[in-house]
C-alpha positions as a Markdown table, in Angstrom:
| # | Residue | x | y | z |
|---|---|---|---|---|
| 1 | Met | 55.4 | 158.2 | 115.9 |
| 2 | Asn | 55.7 | 155.4 | 119.0 |
| 3 | Thr | 56.9 | 152.2 | 118.0 |
| 4 | Pro | 54.0 | 149.9 | 118.7 |
| 5 | Leu | 54.4 | 147.5 | 121.5 |
| 6 | Leu | 52.2 | 144.9 | 119.5 |
| 7 | Lys | 52.0 | 144.7 | 116.0 |
| 8 | Val | 50.7 | 142.0 | 114.3 |
| 9 | Gln | 50.5 | 141.0 | 110.3 |
| 10 | Gly | 48.4 | 138.7 | 108.3 |
| 11 | Leu | 47.4 | 136.4 | 111.7 |
| 12 | His | 45.7 | 133.3 | 110.3 |
| 13 | Ala | 44.5 | 131.1 | 113.1 |
| 14 | Gly | 41.8 | 128.4 | 113.8 |
| 15 | Tyr | 41.2 | 125.2 | 115.6 |
| 16 | Gly | 42.2 | 122.2 | 113.5 |
| 17 | Lys | 41.0 | 122.1 | 109.9 |
| 18 | Ala | 38.5 | 125.1 | 111.0 |
| 19 | Glu | 40.4 | 128.5 | 109.9 |
| 20 | Val | 38.9 | 131.3 | 112.3 |
| 21 | Leu | 41.2 | 134.2 | 111.5 |
| 22 | Arg | 42.2 | 135.3 | 108.1 |
| 23 | Gly | 45.0 | 137.9 | 107.7 |
| 24 | Ile | 44.5 | 139.9 | 111.0 |
| 25 | Ser | 46.5 | 143.1 | 110.9 |
| 26 | Leu | 46.4 | 145.1 | 114.3 |
| 27 | Glu | 48.7 | 147.5 | 116.5 |
| 28 | Ala | 48.6 | 148.2 | 120.2 |
| 29 | Ala | 51.1 | 151.5 | 121.2 |
| 30 | Pro | 52.7 | 151.7 | 124.7 |
| 31 | Gly | 50.3 | 152.8 | 127.4 |
| 32 | Ser | 47.1 | 152.4 | 125.0 |
| 33 | Ile | 43.9 | 150.7 | 125.1 |
| 34 | Val | 42.7 | 148.9 | 122.1 |
| 35 | Thr | 39.6 | 147.1 | 121.7 |
| 36 | Val | 38.4 | 144.6 | 119.5 |
| 37 | Ile | 34.6 | 144.4 | 118.8 |
| 38 | Gly | 32.4 | 142.1 | 116.8 |
| 39 | Pro | 29.4 | 139.8 | 117.2 |
| 40 | Asn | 29.5 | 136.2 | 119.0 |
| 41 | Gly | 31.5 | 134.0 | 116.4 |
| 42 | Ala | 33.6 | 136.7 | 114.9 |
| 43 | Gly | 37.3 | 135.1 | 116.2 |
| 44 | Lys | 37.8 | 137.8 | 119.0 |
| 45 | Ser | 38.7 | 134.7 | 121.6 |
| 46 | Thr | 40.5 | 133.2 | 118.9 |
| 47 | Leu | 42.6 | 136.0 | 118.3 |
| 48 | Leu | 43.7 | 136.7 | 122.1 |
| 49 | Asn | 44.3 | 132.9 | 122.3 |
| 50 | Ala | 46.6 | 133.2 | 119.0 |
| 51 | Leu | 48.6 | 135.8 | 120.3 |
| 52 | Met | 49.0 | 134.1 | 123.8 |
| 53 | Gly | 50.2 | 131.2 | 122.0 |
| 54 | Val | 47.8 | 128.9 | 123.1 |
| 55 | Leu | 46.4 | 128.4 | 119.3 |
| 56 | Pro | 48.9 | 127.6 | 116.3 |
| 57 | Ala | 48.8 | 130.7 | 114.5 |
| 58 | Thr | 51.1 | 131.6 | 111.0 |
| 59 | Gly | 51.6 | 135.3 | 110.1 |
| 60 | Ala | 53.9 | 137.5 | 112.4 |
| 61 | Val | 53.3 | 138.7 | 115.7 |
| 62 | Asp | 56.2 | 141.4 | 117.4 |
| 63 | Phe | 56.3 | 142.2 | 120.7 |
| 64 | Ala | 58.8 | 145.0 | 122.1 |
| 65 | Gly | 60.2 | 145.1 | 118.7 |
| 66 | Gln | 60.9 | 141.0 | 118.3 |
| 67 | Ser | 59.1 | 138.4 | 116.5 |
| 68 | Ile | 57.3 | 136.1 | 119.2 |
| 69 | Asn | 56.1 | 133.5 | 116.6 |
| 70 | Lys | 57.9 | 130.6 | 117.6 |
| 71 | Leu | 58.0 | 131.3 | 121.1 |
| 72 | Ala | 55.7 | 129.1 | 123.5 |
| 73 | Leu | 53.1 | 130.7 | 125.8 |
| 74 | Glu | 55.4 | 130.1 | 128.7 |
| 75 | Glu | 58.0 | 132.5 | 127.1 |
| 76 | Arg | 55.5 | 134.9 | 126.1 |
| 77 | Val | 54.5 | 134.9 | 129.7 |
| 78 | Met | 58.2 | 136.1 | 130.5 |
| 79 | Leu | 58.5 | 138.9 | 128.4 |
| 80 | Gly | 55.4 | 140.4 | 129.9 |
| 81 | Val | 52.1 | 139.2 | 127.9 |
| 82 | Ala | 49.3 | 138.3 | 130.3 |
| 83 | Leu | 45.8 | 137.0 | 129.3 |
| 84 | Val | 42.6 | 137.2 | 131.4 |
| 85 | Pro | 40.6 | 134.4 | 129.7 |
| 86 | Glu | 36.8 | 134.7 | 129.6 |
| 87 | Arg | 36.1 | 132.2 | 132.0 |
| 88 | Arg | 38.7 | 133.5 | 134.3 |
| 89 | Glu | 40.1 | 130.4 | 135.2 |
| 90 | Leu | 41.0 | 130.6 | 138.9 |
| 91 | Phe | 42.0 | 127.8 | 141.5 |
| 92 | Gly | 38.6 | 127.6 | 143.5 |
| 93 | Ser | 40.1 | 125.7 | 146.4 |
| 94 | Met | 42.8 | 128.3 | 147.0 |
| 95 | Thr | 42.8 | 131.7 | 148.8 |
| 96 | Val | 42.0 | 135.0 | 147.1 |
| 97 | Gln | 46.0 | 135.5 | 148.0 |
| 98 | Asp | 47.1 | 132.2 | 146.9 |
| 99 | Asn | 45.6 | 133.0 | 143.5 |
| 100 | Leu | 47.8 | 136.5 | 143.2 |
| 101 | Val | 50.6 | 134.6 | 144.5 |
| 102 | Leu | 50.6 | 132.4 | 141.8 |
| 103 | Gly | 50.2 | 135.2 | 139.3 |
| 104 | Ala | 53.9 | 136.5 | 140.6 |
| 105 | Tyr | 55.2 | 133.4 | 138.7 |
| 106 | Arg | 57.2 | 135.8 | 136.1 |
| 107 | Gln | 58.4 | 138.3 | 138.7 |
| 108 | Val | 59.9 | 135.7 | 140.8 |
| 109 | Arg | 61.5 | 134.0 | 137.8 |
| 110 | Leu | 63.1 | 137.1 | 137.1 |
| 111 | His | 64.3 | 137.2 | 141.0 |
| 112 | Asn | 62.5 | 140.5 | 141.1 |
| 113 | Pro | 62.2 | 140.9 | 145.5 |
| 114 | Arg | 59.7 | 143.5 | 144.5 |
| 115 | Trp | 56.6 | 141.4 | 143.5 |
| 116 | Arg | 55.3 | 141.0 | 147.1 |
| 117 | Gly | 55.0 | 144.8 | 146.6 |
| 118 | Gln | 52.4 | 144.0 | 144.0 |
| 119 | Leu | 50.2 | 142.8 | 146.1 |
| 120 | Glu | 49.7 | 146.0 | 148.0 |
| 121 | Val | 48.8 | 147.4 | 144.3 |
| 122 | Val | 46.5 | 145.1 | 143.6 |
| 123 | Phe | 44.5 | 145.6 | 146.8 |
| 124 | Glu | 44.6 | 148.8 | 146.4 |
| 125 | Leu | 43.2 | 148.5 | 143.1 |
| 126 | Phe | 40.7 | 146.3 | 144.4 |
| 127 | Pro | 39.9 | 146.4 | 148.2 |
| 128 | Arg | 37.6 | 143.9 | 148.2 |
| 129 | Leu | 40.1 | 141.5 | 147.3 |
| 130 | Leu | 42.0 | 142.7 | 150.4 |
| 131 | Glu | 38.8 | 142.0 | 152.7 |
| 132 | Arg | 38.4 | 138.3 | 151.2 |
| 133 | Arg | 42.2 | 137.3 | 150.9 |
| 134 | Thr | 42.0 | 134.5 | 153.1 |
| 135 | Gln | 38.7 | 133.5 | 151.5 |
| 136 | Gln | 38.5 | 130.4 | 149.0 |
| 137 | Ala | 38.1 | 131.8 | 145.4 |
| 138 | Gly | 35.5 | 129.4 | 144.5 |
| 139 | Thr | 33.2 | 131.4 | 147.0 |
| 140 | Leu | 33.7 | 134.6 | 145.2 |
| 141 | Ser | 30.9 | 136.6 | 143.6 |
| 142 | Gly | 31.2 | 136.7 | 139.6 |
| 143 | Gly | 32.6 | 140.2 | 140.1 |
| 144 | Glu | 34.9 | 139.4 | 143.1 |
| 145 | Arg | 36.2 | 136.5 | 140.6 |
| 146 | Gln | 36.6 | 139.0 | 137.6 |
| 147 | Met | 38.6 | 141.2 | 139.8 |
| 148 | Leu | 40.4 | 138.4 | 141.1 |
| 149 | Ala | 41.3 | 137.2 | 137.9 |
| 150 | Leu | 42.3 | 140.7 | 136.6 |
| 151 | Gly | 44.5 | 140.9 | 139.7 |
| 152 | Arg | 46.1 | 137.6 | 139.4 |
| 153 | Ala | 47.6 | 139.0 | 136.0 |
| 154 | Leu | 48.7 | 142.1 | 137.3 |
| 155 | Met | 50.8 | 140.4 | 139.3 |
| 156 | Ser | 53.1 | 139.4 | 136.6 |
| 157 | Gly | 53.8 | 143.1 | 135.9 |
| 158 | Pro | 52.8 | 143.0 | 132.6 |
| 159 | Lys | 53.7 | 145.1 | 129.5 |
| 160 | Leu | 50.4 | 144.1 | 127.8 |
| 161 | Leu | 47.6 | 143.0 | 129.4 |
| 162 | Met | 44.9 | 141.2 | 127.1 |
| 163 | Leu | 41.3 | 140.9 | 128.0 |
| 164 | Asp | 38.6 | 138.3 | 127.2 |
| 165 | Glu | 35.0 | 140.1 | 127.4 |
| 166 | Pro | 35.7 | 141.2 | 131.2 |
| 167 | Ser | 32.2 | 142.3 | 131.9 |
| 168 | Leu | 30.7 | 139.1 | 130.8 |
| 169 | Gly | 27.8 | 137.8 | 133.5 |
| 170 | Leu | 28.6 | 140.6 | 135.3 |
| 171 | Ala | 25.9 | 143.2 | 137.0 |
| 172 | Pro | 25.9 | 146.8 | 135.8 |
| 173 | Leu | 27.6 | 148.8 | 138.8 |
| 174 | Val | 30.5 | 145.9 | 138.9 |
| 175 | Val | 30.7 | 146.6 | 135.1 |
| 176 | Lys | 31.7 | 150.1 | 135.8 |
| 177 | Asp | 34.1 | 149.0 | 138.9 |
| 178 | Ile | 36.0 | 147.1 | 136.2 |
| 179 | Phe | 36.1 | 149.1 | 133.5 |
| 180 | Arg | 37.3 | 151.9 | 136.1 |
| 181 | Thr | 40.1 | 149.9 | 137.1 |
| 182 | Ile | 41.1 | 148.9 | 133.5 |
| 183 | Asp | 41.1 | 152.9 | 132.6 |
| 184 | Ala | 43.0 | 153.6 | 135.4 |
| 185 | Leu | 45.7 | 150.9 | 134.5 |
| 186 | Arg | 46.6 | 153.7 | 131.6 |
| 187 | Lys | 48.5 | 155.8 | 134.1 |
| 188 | Thr | 50.4 | 152.7 | 135.0 |
| 189 | Gly | 52.3 | 152.2 | 131.5 |
| 190 | Val | 50.4 | 148.9 | 131.0 |
| 191 | Thr | 49.5 | 148.4 | 127.2 |
| 192 | Thr | 45.7 | 147.0 | 127.0 |
| 193 | Leu | 44.2 | 144.9 | 124.3 |
| 194 | Leu | 40.4 | 144.8 | 125.6 |
| 195 | Val | 38.0 | 141.9 | 123.5 |
| 196 | Glu | 34.2 | 143.0 | 124.3 |
| 197 | Gln | 30.7 | 142.6 | 123.6 |
| 198 | Asn | 29.8 | 145.6 | 125.7 |
| 199 | Ala | 30.8 | 148.0 | 122.9 |
| 200 | Arg | 29.9 | 151.1 | 124.0 |
| 201 | Ala | 32.0 | 150.9 | 127.3 |
| 202 | Ala | 34.7 | 149.5 | 125.5 |
| 203 | Leu | 34.5 | 152.5 | 122.7 |
| 204 | Glu | 33.9 | 154.9 | 125.8 |
| 205 | Met | 37.0 | 154.2 | 127.0 |
| 206 | Ala | 39.7 | 152.8 | 124.2 |
| 207 | Asp | 42.0 | 154.8 | 122.7 |
| 208 | Tyr | 42.0 | 152.9 | 119.3 |
| 209 | Gly | 39.7 | 150.1 | 118.1 |
| 210 | Tyr | 39.2 | 146.9 | 115.5 |
| 211 | Val | 35.7 | 145.7 | 114.6 |
| 212 | Leu | 35.9 | 141.9 | 113.5 |
| 213 | Glu | 33.7 | 140.6 | 111.8 |
| 214 | Met | 33.6 | 136.8 | 110.3 |
| 215 | Gly | 37.4 | 136.2 | 111.1 |
| 216 | Glu | 38.4 | 139.3 | 109.5 |
| 217 | Ile | 38.9 | 143.1 | 109.9 |
| 218 | Ala | 35.8 | 145.0 | 108.8 |
| 219 | Leu | 36.4 | 148.5 | 110.2 |
| 220 | Gln | 39.5 | 150.4 | 112.3 |
| 221 | Gly | 39.7 | 153.6 | 113.5 |
| 222 | Ser | 40.1 | 155.8 | 116.9 |
| 223 | Ala | 37.8 | 155.0 | 119.1 |
| 224 | Ser | 35.8 | 158.3 | 118.5 |
| 225 | Glu | 35.6 | 157.8 | 115.0 |
| 226 | Leu | 34.0 | 154.4 | 115.4 |
| 227 | Ala | 31.6 | 155.0 | 117.9 |
| 228 | Asn | 30.1 | 157.7 | 115.1 |
| 229 | Asp | 30.2 | 155.6 | 112.7 |
| 230 | Pro | 27.1 | 155.2 | 111.2 |
| 231 | Arg | 28.1 | 150.9 | 110.4 |
| 232 | Val | 28.9 | 150.6 | 114.4 |
| 233 | Ile | 26.2 | 152.3 | 115.5 |
| 234 | Asp | 23.4 | 150.3 | 113.4 |
| 235 | Ala | 25.2 | 147.1 | 114.4 |
| 236 | Tyr | 26.4 | 147.3 | 117.8 |
| 237 | Leu | 25.4 | 150.6 | 119.8 |
| 238 | Gly | 21.7 | 150.6 | 118.8 |
| 239 | Ala | 19.3 | 153.4 | 118.5 |
| 240 | Ala | 19.9 | 154.8 | 121.5 |
| 241 | Arg | 23.6 | 155.8 | 120.5 |
| 242 | Ala | 22.7 | 156.6 | 117.2 |
| 243 | Gly | 20.3 | 159.4 | 118.4 |
| 244 | Lys | 23.1 | 160.9 | 120.7 |
| 245 | Ala | 25.4 | 160.7 | 117.5 |
| 246 | Ser | 22.9 | 163.0 | 115.4 |
| 247 | Thr | 22.6 | 165.5 | 118.3 |
| 248 | Ala | 26.6 | 165.4 | 118.9 |
């Protein structure tokens, strides 16, 4: 069995005295897509922020075989961890291309002269960004902003890409494009940790999944197992999925 790229054991995190996560343990194998689903307020975004180093946390977090517990956010970025936050946090007054170039900070610091070639990779994944490369990011549609946020994260050449609700607020057709791109990243060897409210879409694409409820892991298993678990069907997939599962 491959050594996990990401291994988390007994993670506790929160805001001030309010503990949100209580003893979270999870793993992500190299090149896999792992999803975390659950209701609003379960602690999904808190989990990603703690792993990124945005929030203080206790417990053990190992990345590529080394502990990153004491590393700051910038140091985690340099190791190859990238987060696309729910709010995307783009620089609206800057052009699409300038936002992407900012994402190459890690590669520039590593003195990798091939970082410019990553622009071509991103434009190939998102042709619409190439069309709008000189346009200000603040004028993009919601779907285009999500593409830009993804593209900017990919500019760093991450080993682990963490995505916080990438489908939030997007039209169904745009959501399909975003998830198709996430799935395509699997071929590049990028490991993806996907936090997503759209449980059906996430489980259809993921290799493994965790159900986070009230700050604790309530269920875990292969994505196909979770998609056919009656508890997941009732809580997150609805009657239509239940009917499909019963006839499968």
